[in-house]
XYZ file of C-alpha atoms in Angstrom:
168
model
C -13.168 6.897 -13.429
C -12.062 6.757 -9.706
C -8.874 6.981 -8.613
C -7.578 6.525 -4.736
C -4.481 7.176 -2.840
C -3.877 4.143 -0.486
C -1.637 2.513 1.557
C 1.043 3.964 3.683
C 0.987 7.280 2.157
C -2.444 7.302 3.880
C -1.106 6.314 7.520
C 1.919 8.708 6.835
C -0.368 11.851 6.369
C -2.547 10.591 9.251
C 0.537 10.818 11.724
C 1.802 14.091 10.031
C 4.935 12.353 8.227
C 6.154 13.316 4.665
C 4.836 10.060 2.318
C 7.808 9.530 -0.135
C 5.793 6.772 -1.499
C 2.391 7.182 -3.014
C 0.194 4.231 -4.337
C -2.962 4.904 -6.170
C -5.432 2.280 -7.427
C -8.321 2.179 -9.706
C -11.136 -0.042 -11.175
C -9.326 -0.304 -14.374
C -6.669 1.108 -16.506
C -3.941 1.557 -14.381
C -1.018 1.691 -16.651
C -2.724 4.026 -18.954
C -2.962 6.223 -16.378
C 0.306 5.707 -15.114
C 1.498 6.664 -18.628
C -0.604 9.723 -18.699
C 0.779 11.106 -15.581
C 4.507 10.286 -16.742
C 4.190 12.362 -19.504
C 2.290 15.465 -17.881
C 5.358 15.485 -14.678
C 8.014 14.388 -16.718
C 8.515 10.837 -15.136
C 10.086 7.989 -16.062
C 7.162 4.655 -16.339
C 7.971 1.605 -16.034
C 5.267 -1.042 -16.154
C 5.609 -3.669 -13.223
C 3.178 -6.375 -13.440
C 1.051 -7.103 -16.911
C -1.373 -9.463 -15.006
C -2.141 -7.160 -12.145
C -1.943 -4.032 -14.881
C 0.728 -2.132 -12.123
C 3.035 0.330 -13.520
C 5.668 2.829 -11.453
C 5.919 6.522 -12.385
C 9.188 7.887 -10.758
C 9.853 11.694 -10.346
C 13.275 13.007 -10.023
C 14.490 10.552 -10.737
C 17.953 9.634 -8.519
C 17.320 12.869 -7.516
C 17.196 13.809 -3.045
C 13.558 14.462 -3.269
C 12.774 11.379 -5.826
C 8.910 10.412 -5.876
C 7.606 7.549 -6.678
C 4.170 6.977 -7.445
C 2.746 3.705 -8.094
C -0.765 2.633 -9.881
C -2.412 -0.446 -9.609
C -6.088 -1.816 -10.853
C -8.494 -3.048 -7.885
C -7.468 -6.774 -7.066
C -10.885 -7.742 -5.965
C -14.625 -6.225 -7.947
C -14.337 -3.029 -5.541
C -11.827 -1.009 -3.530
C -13.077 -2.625 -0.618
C -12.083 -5.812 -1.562
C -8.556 -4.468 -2.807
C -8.420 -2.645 0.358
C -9.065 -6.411 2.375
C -6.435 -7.967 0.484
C -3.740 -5.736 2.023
C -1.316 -6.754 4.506
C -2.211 -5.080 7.922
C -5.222 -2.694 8.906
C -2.984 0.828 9.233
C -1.848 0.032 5.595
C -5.893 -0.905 3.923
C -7.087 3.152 4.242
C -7.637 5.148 0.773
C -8.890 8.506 -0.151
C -10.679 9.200 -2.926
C -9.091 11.658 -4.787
C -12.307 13.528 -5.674
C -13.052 13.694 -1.849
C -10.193 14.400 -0.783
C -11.220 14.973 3.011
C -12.831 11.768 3.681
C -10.857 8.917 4.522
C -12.630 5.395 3.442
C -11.282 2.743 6.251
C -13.382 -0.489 6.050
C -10.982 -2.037 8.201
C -10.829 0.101 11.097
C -7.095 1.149 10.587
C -7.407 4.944 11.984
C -8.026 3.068 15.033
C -5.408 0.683 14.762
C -3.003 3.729 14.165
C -4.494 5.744 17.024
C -3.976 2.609 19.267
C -0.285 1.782 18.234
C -1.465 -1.637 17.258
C -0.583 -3.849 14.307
C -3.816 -6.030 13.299
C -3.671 -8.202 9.917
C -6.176 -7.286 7.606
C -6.950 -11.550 7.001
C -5.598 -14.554 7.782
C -3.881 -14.856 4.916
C -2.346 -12.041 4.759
C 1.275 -12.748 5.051
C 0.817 -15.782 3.689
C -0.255 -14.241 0.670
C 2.792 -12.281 0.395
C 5.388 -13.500 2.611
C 7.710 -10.445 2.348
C 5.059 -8.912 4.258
C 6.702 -10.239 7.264
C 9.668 -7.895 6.628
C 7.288 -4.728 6.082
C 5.510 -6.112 9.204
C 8.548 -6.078 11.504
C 9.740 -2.457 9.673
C 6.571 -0.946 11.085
C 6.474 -2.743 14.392
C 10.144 -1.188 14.908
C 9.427 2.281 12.908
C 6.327 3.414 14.511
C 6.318 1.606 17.780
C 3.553 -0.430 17.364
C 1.748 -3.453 19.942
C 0.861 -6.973 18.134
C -0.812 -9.824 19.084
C -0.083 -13.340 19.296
C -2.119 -14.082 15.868
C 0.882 -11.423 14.446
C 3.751 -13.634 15.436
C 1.843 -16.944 14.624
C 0.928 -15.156 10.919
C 4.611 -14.327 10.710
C 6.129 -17.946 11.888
C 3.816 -19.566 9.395
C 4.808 -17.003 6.377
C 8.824 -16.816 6.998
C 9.083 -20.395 6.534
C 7.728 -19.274 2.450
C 9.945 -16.556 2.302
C 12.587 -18.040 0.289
C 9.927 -18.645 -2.351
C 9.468 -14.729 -2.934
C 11.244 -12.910 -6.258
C 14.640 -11.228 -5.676
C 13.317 -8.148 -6.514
């Protein structure tokens, strides 16, 4: 069974940054595995979402150097699809973890990065996930990045759905 790091941990190593964070997805089986890896680093699990099978694994727990590793099944039939579903193009890279030297980008987001520029992965993206505005305007401001009009029309669209978005 596959298993891929994605997400920011991706751009982070691509810019040379420590990645506190690491996401890893999978076709299936998710919080099994999350479970499995708990137990062999010591880790406290907790499961997340039942429908979307996610489940956290944290290391250290309250600890300076706490890791947290999260697992998630594909949303989608494929890791591309999971990977289009994301919120912006620098944030939809994975590596398989059996290759670990080749970086799968369907998007184009090593470009994006190289570029300084913030591209939505779909139209729907924020609108998908409204607090994805927030995490938009954190990387805008963190890593210095350009956007386009489409960016701030996504974002005026989404914000107005924000209040419908869990506490957590």
């Amino acid at each position: 069974l596959r298993v891929y790091l994605v997400g920011g941990a991706i751009r982070d190593l691509l810019l040379e940054r420590p990645a506190k964070d690491l996401d890893f997805v999978q076709p299936h089986g998710s919080i099994h595995l999350a479970r499995a890896v708990s137990r062999r680093l010591n880790g406290a699990v907790y499961t997340l979402d039942d429908v979307r099978h996610s489940a956290r694994v944290i290391l250290r727990q309250g600890e300076q150097d706490e890791q947290v590793l999260d697992f998630t099944s594909f949303i989608g039939e494929n890791l591309e699809q999971d990977l289009e579903q994301r919120d912006f193009t620098i944030n939809a890279m994975a590596v398989d973890l059996d290759t670990p030297g080749q970086l799968i980008d369907p998007l184009g987001g090593e470009a994006d990065l190289e570029a300084r520029q913030l591209r939505l992965c779909g139209p729907d993206s924020l609108i998908n996930d409204p607090i994805r505005v927030l995490r938009g305007v954190r990387l805008i401001s963190s890593y210095d990045l350009r956007y386009g009009l489409e960016i701030i029309d996504a974002m005026r669209v989404a914000i107005k759905r924000l209040g419908a978005v869990s506490g957590e």
